[in-house]
mmCIF file of C-alpha atoms in Angstrom:
data_model
loop_
_atom_site.group_PDB
_atom_site.id
_atom_site.type_symbol
_atom_site.label_atom_id
_atom_site.label_comp_id
_atom_site.label_asym_id
_atom_site.label_seq_id
_atom_site.Cartn_x
_atom_site.Cartn_y
_atom_site.Cartn_z
ATOM 1 C CA MET R 16 14.195 -39.399 -8.776
ATOM 2 C CA LYS R 17 12.828 -37.801 -5.626
ATOM 3 C CA PRO R 18 9.953 -39.463 -3.812
ATOM 4 C CA GLU R 19 6.599 -37.745 -3.899
ATOM 5 C CA ALA R 20 5.917 -35.343 -1.067
ATOM 6 C CA ASP R 21 3.129 -37.524 0.369
ATOM 7 C CA HIS R 22 5.580 -40.396 0.748
ATOM 8 C CA GLN R 23 8.287 -38.456 2.566
ATOM 9 C CA PRO R 24 9.228 -39.992 5.934
ATOM 10 C CA PHE R 25 7.391 -38.403 8.841
ATOM 11 C CA LYS R 26 9.353 -36.173 11.179
ATOM 12 C CA ASP R 27 8.037 -36.389 14.728
ATOM 13 C CA PRO R 28 6.988 -32.859 15.771
ATOM 14 C CA GLY R 29 7.030 -33.887 19.417
ATOM 15 C CA LEU R 30 3.397 -33.029 20.047
ATOM 16 C CA SER R 31 1.063 -34.943 22.347
ATOM 17 C CA TRP R 32 -2.581 -35.829 21.894
ATOM 18 C CA SER R 33 -3.359 -33.942 25.120
ATOM 19 C CA GLN R 34 -1.916 -30.743 23.648
ATOM 20 C CA LEU R 35 -3.785 -31.077 20.343
ATOM 21 C CA ARG R 36 -7.047 -32.030 22.031
ATOM 22 C CA ALA R 37 -6.860 -29.044 24.392
ATOM 23 C CA PHE R 38 -6.130 -26.625 21.561
ATOM 24 C CA GLU R 39 -8.859 -28.040 19.285
ATOM 25 C CA ALA R 40 -11.462 -27.658 22.032
ATOM 26 C CA CYS R 41 -10.315 -24.087 22.775
ATOM 27 C CA ALA R 42 -10.408 -23.181 19.079
ATOM 28 C CA ARG R 43 -13.900 -24.598 18.668
ATOM 29 C CA LEU R 44 -15.428 -23.273 21.914
ATOM 30 C CA SER R 45 -13.450 -19.997 22.313
ATOM 31 C CA SER R 46 -13.166 -20.605 26.042
ATOM 32 C CA PHE R 47 -10.741 -22.305 28.414
ATOM 33 C CA ASN R 48 -13.587 -23.042 30.820
ATOM 34 C CA ALA R 49 -15.840 -24.563 28.147
ATOM 35 C CA ALA R 50 -12.967 -26.668 26.810
ATOM 36 C CA ALA R 51 -12.192 -27.835 30.355
ATOM 37 C CA ALA R 52 -15.823 -28.840 30.955
ATOM 38 C CA GLU R 53 -15.991 -30.779 27.689
ATOM 39 C CA LEU R 54 -12.737 -32.646 28.336
ATOM 40 C CA ASN R 55 -13.417 -33.153 32.058
ATOM 41 C CA LEU R 56 -10.270 -31.253 33.024
ATOM 42 C CA THR R 57 -9.538 -28.029 34.896
ATOM 43 C CA ALA R 58 -9.175 -24.735 33.062
ATOM 44 C CA SER R 59 -5.599 -24.453 34.324
ATOM 45 C CA ALA R 60 -4.799 -27.851 32.791
ATOM 46 C CA ILE R 61 -6.220 -26.685 29.439
ATOM 47 C CA ARG R 62 -4.139 -23.488 29.575
ATOM 48 C CA TYR R 63 -1.043 -25.508 30.414
ATOM 49 C CA GLN R 64 -1.482 -27.943 27.509
ATOM 50 C CA ALA R 65 -2.224 -25.134 25.053
ATOM 51 C CA GLY R 66 0.892 -23.317 26.250
ATOM 52 C CA LEU R 67 3.002 -26.427 25.756
ATOM 53 C CA LEU R 68 1.708 -26.705 22.200
ATOM 54 C CA GLU R 69 2.555 -23.087 21.407
ATOM 55 C CA GLY R 70 5.994 -23.498 22.932
ATOM 56 C CA ARG R 71 6.673 -26.629 20.941
ATOM 57 C CA ILE R 72 5.533 -25.134 17.622
ATOM 58 C CA GLY R 73 7.151 -21.781 18.378
ATOM 59 C CA VAL R 74 4.210 -19.577 17.419
ATOM 60 C CA LYS R 75 1.313 -17.968 19.268
ATOM 61 C CA LEU R 76 -1.962 -19.733 18.461
ATOM 62 C CA LEU R 77 -4.386 -18.177 20.961
ATOM 63 C CA ASP R 78 -5.034 -14.568 21.934
ATOM 64 C CA ARG R 79 -5.873 -14.219 25.609
ATOM 65 C CA GLN R 80 -7.503 -10.905 26.437
ATOM 66 C CA GLY R 81 -9.139 -10.925 29.836
ATOM 67 C CA GLY R 82 -11.880 -13.511 29.747
ATOM 68 C CA ARG R 83 -11.954 -13.612 25.971
ATOM 69 C CA LEU R 84 -10.173 -16.217 23.865
ATOM 70 C CA SER R 85 -9.621 -15.972 20.134
ATOM 71 C CA LEU R 86 -7.409 -17.501 17.477
ATOM 72 C CA THR R 87 -4.451 -15.773 15.932
ATOM 73 C CA SER R 88 -4.127 -16.041 12.147
ATOM 74 C CA ALA R 89 -1.597 -18.839 12.660
ATOM 75 C CA GLY R 90 -3.932 -20.487 15.168
ATOM 76 C CA ALA R 91 -6.878 -20.375 12.763
ATOM 77 C CA ALA R 92 -4.815 -21.963 9.980
ATOM 78 C CA PHE R 93 -3.478 -24.611 12.360
ATOM 79 C CA ALA R 94 -6.996 -25.412 13.641
ATOM 80 C CA ARG R 95 -8.282 -25.917 10.093
ATOM 81 C CA GLN R 96 -5.385 -28.232 9.223
ATOM 82 C CA ILE R 97 -5.633 -30.487 12.273
ATOM 83 C CA SER R 98 -9.419 -30.702 12.546
ATOM 84 C CA ARG R 99 -10.011 -33.400 9.943
ATOM 85 C CA PRO R 100 -6.942 -35.575 10.812
ATOM 86 C CA MET R 101 -7.982 -35.557 14.472
ATOM 87 C CA ARG R 102 -11.525 -36.677 13.619
ATOM 88 C CA GLU R 103 -10.130 -39.411 11.364
ATOM 89 C CA LEU R 104 -7.771 -40.575 14.104
ATOM 90 C CA VAL R 105 -10.645 -40.797 16.598
ATOM 91 C CA ARG R 106 -12.700 -42.811 14.089
ATOM 92 C CA ALA R 107 -9.724 -45.081 13.362
ATOM 93 C CA CYS R 108 -9.245 -45.760 17.076
ATOM 94 C CA ALA R 109 -12.947 -46.519 17.485
ATOM 95 C CA ALA R 110 -12.873 -48.871 14.485
ATOM 96 C CA ALA R 111 -9.783 -50.657 15.799
ATOM 97 C CA GLY R 112 -11.385 -51.008 19.222
ATOM 98 C CA SER R 113 -14.564 -52.387 17.672
ATOM 99 C CA SER R 114 -12.533 -54.889 15.660
ATOM 100 C CA ALA R 115 -10.658 -56.027 18.775
ATOM 101 C CA ALA R 116 -13.958 -56.400 20.623
ATOM 102 C CA THR R 117 -15.284 -58.890 18.057
ATOM 103 C CA ALA R 118 -12.134 -60.616 16.742
ATOM 104 C CA PRO R 119 -11.748 -64.302 17.692
ATOM 105 C CA ILE R 120 -9.544 -65.095 20.689
ATOM 106 C CA THR R 121 -7.328 -68.165 20.866
ATOM 107 C CA LEU R 122 -6.930 -69.537 24.390
ATOM 108 C CA THR R 123 -3.905 -71.821 24.677
ATOM 109 C CA ALA R 124 -3.529 -74.141 27.658
ATOM 110 C CA PRO R 125 -1.194 -77.023 28.585
ATOM 111 C CA PRO R 126 -2.801 -80.485 28.254
ATOM 112 C CA LEU R 127 -2.850 -81.248 31.987
ATOM 113 C CA PHE R 128 -4.463 -77.916 32.836
ATOM 114 C CA ALA R 129 -7.030 -78.216 30.054
ATOM 115 C CA ARG R 130 -7.917 -81.784 31.035
ATOM 116 C CA GLN R 131 -8.410 -80.805 34.662
ATOM 117 C CA PHE R 132 -10.364 -77.583 34.276
ATOM 118 C CA LEU R 133 -11.352 -76.596 30.748
ATOM 119 C CA PHE R 134 -13.006 -79.707 29.249
ATOM 120 C CA ASP R 135 -16.254 -78.732 30.908
ATOM 121 C CA ARG R 136 -19.362 -78.462 28.745
ATOM 122 C CA ARG R 137 -20.426 -75.119 30.153
ATOM 123 C CA PHE R 138 -16.978 -73.611 29.676
ATOM 124 C CA LEU R 139 -16.689 -74.954 26.125
ATOM 125 C CA LYS R 140 -20.172 -73.653 25.274
ATOM 126 C CA TRP R 141 -19.221 -70.238 26.624
ATOM 127 C CA CYS R 142 -16.127 -70.320 24.389
ATOM 128 C CA ASP R 143 -18.258 -71.156 21.349
ATOM 129 C CA ASP R 144 -20.726 -68.381 22.161
ATOM 130 C CA ASN R 145 -17.962 -65.784 22.619
ATOM 131 C CA GLN R 146 -15.627 -66.628 19.736
ATOM 132 C CA VAL R 147 -12.939 -68.148 21.956
ATOM 133 C CA ARG R 148 -11.052 -71.082 20.421
ATOM 134 C CA LEU R 149 -9.346 -73.497 22.811
ATOM 135 C CA ASP R 150 -5.888 -74.660 21.681
ATOM 136 C CA VAL R 151 -4.490 -77.424 23.916
ATOM 137 C CA THR R 152 -0.708 -77.410 23.593
ATOM 138 C CA ASP R 153 2.525 -77.135 25.545
ATOM 139 C CA ALA R 154 3.963 -74.875 22.839
ATOM 140 C CA LYS R 155 4.372 -71.225 23.748
ATOM 141 C CA ARG R 156 2.613 -68.895 21.303
ATOM 142 C CA ASP R 157 3.643 -65.303 20.676
ATOM 143 C CA LEU R 158 1.126 -63.265 22.660
ATOM 144 C CA LEU R 159 2.190 -60.009 20.978
ATOM 145 C CA ALA R 160 1.463 -61.200 17.443
ATOM 146 C CA THR R 161 -1.361 -59.745 15.367
ATOM 147 C CA ASP R 162 -3.837 -62.456 16.426
ATOM 148 C CA GLN R 163 -5.517 -62.178 19.818
ATOM 149 C CA ILE R 164 -3.943 -64.973 21.852
ATOM 150 C CA VAL R 165 -4.385 -65.639 25.566
ATOM 151 C CA ALA R 166 -2.325 -68.293 27.329
ATOM 152 C CA VAL R 167 -2.492 -70.341 30.494
ATOM 153 C CA ARG R 168 1.177 -70.493 31.470
ATOM 154 C CA LEU R 169 3.182 -72.110 34.224
ATOM 155 C CA ASP R 170 5.764 -69.857 35.851
ATOM 156 C CA ALA R 171 4.892 -66.917 33.584
ATOM 157 C CA GLU R 172 7.678 -64.378 33.145
ATOM 158 C CA GLU R 173 7.040 -60.683 33.735
ATOM 159 C CA ASP R 174 6.573 -58.551 30.615
ATOM 160 C CA ALA R 175 5.664 -54.875 30.496
ATOM 161 C CA ASP R 176 3.305 -55.469 27.557
ATOM 162 C CA LEU R 177 1.465 -58.411 29.121
ATOM 163 C CA ALA R 178 -0.976 -58.775 32.001
ATOM 164 C CA ALA R 179 -0.624 -61.968 34.064
ATOM 165 C CA THR R 180 -3.394 -63.043 36.458
ATOM 166 C CA PRO R 181 -2.456 -65.829 38.929
ATOM 167 C CA ILE R 182 -5.089 -68.569 38.734
ATOM 168 C CA LEU R 183 -3.669 -71.699 40.378
ATOM 169 C CA ALA R 184 -0.924 -72.753 42.788
ATOM 170 C CA VAL R 185 0.555 -76.237 42.318
ATOM 171 C CA ALA R 186 1.531 -78.785 44.986
ATOM 172 C CA LEU R 187 4.024 -81.600 44.380
ATOM 173 C CA VAL R 188 4.099 -85.130 45.847
ATOM 174 C CA LEU R 189 6.539 -88.018 45.388
ATOM 175 C CA ALA R 190 4.957 -90.645 43.161
ATOM 176 C CA ALA R 191 5.721 -93.635 40.967
ATOM 177 C CA ALA R 192 3.990 -96.486 39.186
ATOM 178 C CA PRO R 193 2.868 -99.424 41.388
ATOM 179 C CA SER R 194 5.755 -101.574 40.084
ATOM 180 C CA VAL R 195 8.255 -99.007 41.346
ATOM 181 C CA ALA R 196 6.345 -98.100 44.508
ATOM 182 C CA ALA R 197 6.182 -101.761 45.618
ATOM 183 C CA LEU R 198 9.954 -101.805 46.059
ATOM 184 C CA ALA R 199 10.354 -98.201 47.184
ATOM 185 C CA ARG R 200 12.439 -97.266 50.214
ATOM 186 C CA PRO R 201 12.093 -93.469 50.185
ATOM 187 C CA SER R 202 13.949 -93.037 53.486
ATOM 188 C CA ASP R 203 16.984 -94.982 52.211
ATOM 189 C CA PRO R 204 19.633 -92.927 50.347
ATOM 190 C CA ALA R 205 20.924 -96.101 48.706
ATOM 191 C CA TRP R 206 17.532 -96.724 47.054
ATOM 192 C CA TRP R 207 17.424 -93.210 45.654
ATOM 193 C CA ALA R 208 20.888 -93.632 44.163
ATOM 194 C CA ASP R 209 19.451 -96.258 41.768
ATOM 195 C CA GLN R 210 16.360 -94.298 40.719
ATOM 196 C CA ILE R 211 15.599 -92.259 37.600
ATOM 197 C CA LEU R 212 14.210 -88.855 38.474
ATOM 198 C CA LEU R 213 11.590 -87.662 36.001
ATOM 199 C CA CYS R 214 12.151 -83.922 35.713
ATOM 200 C CA PRO R 215 9.823 -81.521 33.932
ATOM 201 C CA SER R 216 11.866 -78.362 33.529
ATOM 202 C CA VAL R 217 9.625 -76.314 35.822
ATOM 203 C CA SER R 218 10.136 -78.689 38.779
ATOM 204 C CA ASP R 219 13.910 -79.195 38.536
ATOM 205 C CA ASN R 220 14.516 -76.842 41.451
ATOM 206 C CA ALA R 221 12.066 -78.711 43.701
ATOM 207 C CA TRP R 222 14.173 -81.846 44.162
ATOM 208 C CA PRO R 223 16.617 -80.306 46.696
ATOM 209 C CA TRP R 224 13.564 -79.228 48.671
ATOM 210 C CA ALA R 225 12.265 -82.813 48.566
ATOM 211 C CA TRP R 226 15.533 -84.156 49.954
ATOM 212 C CA ARG R 227 15.305 -81.700 52.863
ATOM 213 C CA MET R 228 11.720 -82.741 53.592
ATOM 214 C CA LEU R 229 12.814 -86.403 53.587
ATOM 215 C CA LYS R 230 15.796 -85.485 55.803
ATOM 216 C CA LEU R 231 18.159 -87.052 53.298
ATOM 217 C CA PRO R 232 21.359 -85.865 51.660
ATOM 218 C CA ALA R 233 21.070 -85.289 47.930
ATOM 219 C CA PRO R 234 21.791 -88.639 46.194
ATOM 220 C CA LYS R 235 25.000 -88.558 44.187
ATOM 221 C CA THR R 236 24.199 -91.026 41.428
ATOM 222 C CA THR R 237 20.565 -90.356 40.528
ATOM 223 C CA ARG R 238 19.831 -90.244 36.790
ATOM 224 C CA PRO R 239 17.602 -87.321 35.828
ATOM 225 C CA LEU R 240 15.394 -87.644 32.768
ATOM 226 C CA HIS R 241 14.270 -84.244 31.512
ATOM 227 C CA PHE R 242 10.902 -83.395 29.944
ATOM 228 C CA SER R 243 9.510 -80.260 28.367
ATOM 229 C CA SER R 244 6.071 -80.737 29.940
ATOM 230 C CA TYR R 245 4.357 -82.179 32.993
ATOM 231 C CA ALA R 246 2.078 -84.260 30.768
ATOM 232 C CA ALA R 247 4.962 -86.201 29.216
ATOM 233 C CA ALA R 248 6.646 -86.720 32.588
ATOM 234 C CA LEU R 249 3.375 -87.929 34.108
ATOM 235 C CA GLU R 250 2.923 -90.553 31.385
ATOM 236 C CA ALA R 251 6.525 -91.704 31.868
ATOM 237 C CA ALA R 252 5.909 -92.104 35.593
ATOM 238 C CA CYS R 253 2.737 -94.124 35.003
ATOM 239 C CA ALA R 254 4.702 -96.377 32.644
ATOM 240 C CA GLY R 255 7.209 -97.157 35.411
ATOM 241 C CA HIS R 256 10.150 -95.217 34.020
ATOM 242 C CA GLY R 257 11.067 -93.409 37.240
ATOM 243 C CA VAL R 258 10.016 -91.276 40.203
ATOM 244 C CA LEU R 259 8.138 -88.034 39.734
ATOM 245 C CA LEU R 260 7.287 -85.016 41.829
ATOM 246 C CA ALA R 261 3.703 -85.320 40.657
ATOM 247 C CA PRO R 262 1.716 -82.092 40.371
ATOM 248 C CA LEU R 263 -1.555 -81.765 42.230
ATOM 249 C CA PRO R 264 -4.369 -81.460 41.322
ATOM 250 C CA PHE R 265 -3.402 -82.646 37.821
ATOM 251 C CA SER R 266 -2.263 -86.136 38.811
ATOM 252 C CA GLU R 267 -5.289 -86.954 40.994
ATOM 253 C CA ARG R 268 -6.878 -89.078 38.237
ATOM 254 C CA GLU R 269 -3.766 -91.238 38.037
ATOM 255 C CA PHE R 270 -3.826 -91.778 41.800
ATOM 256 C CA VAL R 271 -7.528 -92.649 41.803
ATOM 257 C CA ALA R 272 -7.048 -95.072 38.876
ATOM 258 C CA GLY R 273 -4.088 -96.747 40.601
ATOM 259 C CA ARG R 274 -1.648 -95.805 37.828
ATOM 260 C CA LEU R 275 0.407 -93.854 40.382
ATOM 261 C CA LEU R 276 1.071 -94.357 44.083
ATOM 262 C CA ARG R 277 2.473 -91.872 46.568
ATOM 263 C CA LEU R 278 5.862 -92.820 48.009
ATOM 264 C CA SER R 279 5.631 -90.690 51.162
ATOM 265 C CA ASP R 280 3.516 -88.101 52.942
ATOM 266 C CA VAL R 281 5.832 -85.335 51.760
ATOM 267 C CA ARG R 282 3.859 -82.579 50.049
ATOM 268 C CA LEU R 283 5.680 -79.598 48.606
ATOM 269 C CA SER R 284 3.989 -76.283 47.941
ATOM 270 C CA SER R 285 5.423 -75.378 44.566
ATOM 271 C CA ARG R 286 7.000 -71.941 44.284
ATOM 272 C CA ILE R 287 5.540 -71.585 40.809
ATOM 273 C CA GLY R 288 1.974 -71.558 39.599
ATOM 274 C CA TYR R 289 -0.297 -71.035 36.624
ATOM 275 C CA SER R 290 -1.279 -67.609 35.334
ATOM 276 C CA LEU R 291 -3.614 -66.378 32.610
ATOM 277 C CA VAL R 292 -1.532 -64.122 30.354
ATOM 278 C CA MET R 293 -2.758 -61.698 27.682
ATOM 279 C CA ARG R 294 -1.871 -58.366 26.140
ATOM 280 C CA ARG R 295 -2.551 -55.468 28.498
ATOM 281 C CA GLU R 296 -4.922 -53.738 26.099
ATOM 282 C CA LEU R 297 -7.013 -56.920 25.815
ATOM 283 C CA ALA R 298 -7.064 -57.265 29.602
ATOM 284 C CA LEU R 299 -8.741 -53.842 29.781
ATOM 285 C CA LEU R 300 -11.517 -54.770 27.346
ATOM 286 C CA PRO R 301 -14.781 -56.374 28.548
ATOM 287 C CA ARG R 302 -13.941 -59.551 26.551
ATOM 288 C CA GLY R 303 -10.584 -59.901 28.260
ATOM 289 C CA ARG R 304 -12.068 -59.383 31.717
ATOM 290 C CA SER R 305 -14.881 -61.820 30.940
ATOM 291 C CA LEU R 306 -12.392 -64.500 29.870
ATOM 292 C CA GLN R 307 -10.409 -63.974 33.076
ATOM 293 C CA ARG R 308 -13.548 -64.487 35.157
ATOM 294 C CA ARG R 309 -14.547 -67.620 33.213
ATOM 295 C CA VAL R 310 -11.149 -69.281 33.587
ATOM 296 C CA LEU R 311 -10.970 -68.398 37.287
ATOM 297 C CA SER R 312 -14.479 -69.806 37.743
ATOM 298 C CA ALA R 313 -13.476 -73.027 35.979
ATOM 299 C CA VAL R 314 -10.480 -73.436 38.283
ATOM 300 C CA THR R 315 -12.290 -72.666 41.539
ATOM 301 C CA LYS R 316 -15.600 -74.452 40.928
#
């Protein structure tokens, strides 16, 4: 049994919206110049697009006689057939844009970042007023899914479909709990050989840099303990389980409370930082730009 004609797979005719739009305006206004004025293009650009359309279809659609422009019989039939679908497509795009402009946005942020910058009453009220839901998690959400999701990410990877706005650089300092710091000898390679290095994945590459700053060879017998997030590694450091390259400004509360102590004056400027990442089309909308400004304001206040 053959499928109904309306359900046949579409065959791409290879036409562009620019070609169809130029032809539709010419057919309706009977003038290259009038079509150009309406579409904010030059008359030569309108002629070029209309010519591309005729070449692609393989039939003459417009009669050009001096300054006059008229439709051929094929052009008149084609204009009637595309007029309604084009209007429906424009309405569908407008409806989709309106839906995107009002749909809820989920803003995901790592716990340390959220604690430091986003748990502010004014920021949370702005989120409530603008249908932005804050999701505090280290899990990476799919930003290209159907839901509108924006993420604060550390060391964000480049993606052609995503817009990433840098919002914060991170500094790292050597730190440990008071029980560990009391016996610390950070300039002694032998002391380091007995230590557990607390290693969030994003700071693994910073340890060789720390050894250079301390003017020490890399210890041969250190025991790294790996973590998926800074928050977990920070808690382990406060509990006395090892030495951490603590991220600033996120660990400042632990230093002020005495849960962590710095082991040296070494301060590393991290080569990674936090970015606000969202789909490119959302970044172009007023809501996306407004969210960017709000997050940047929360970080820099």
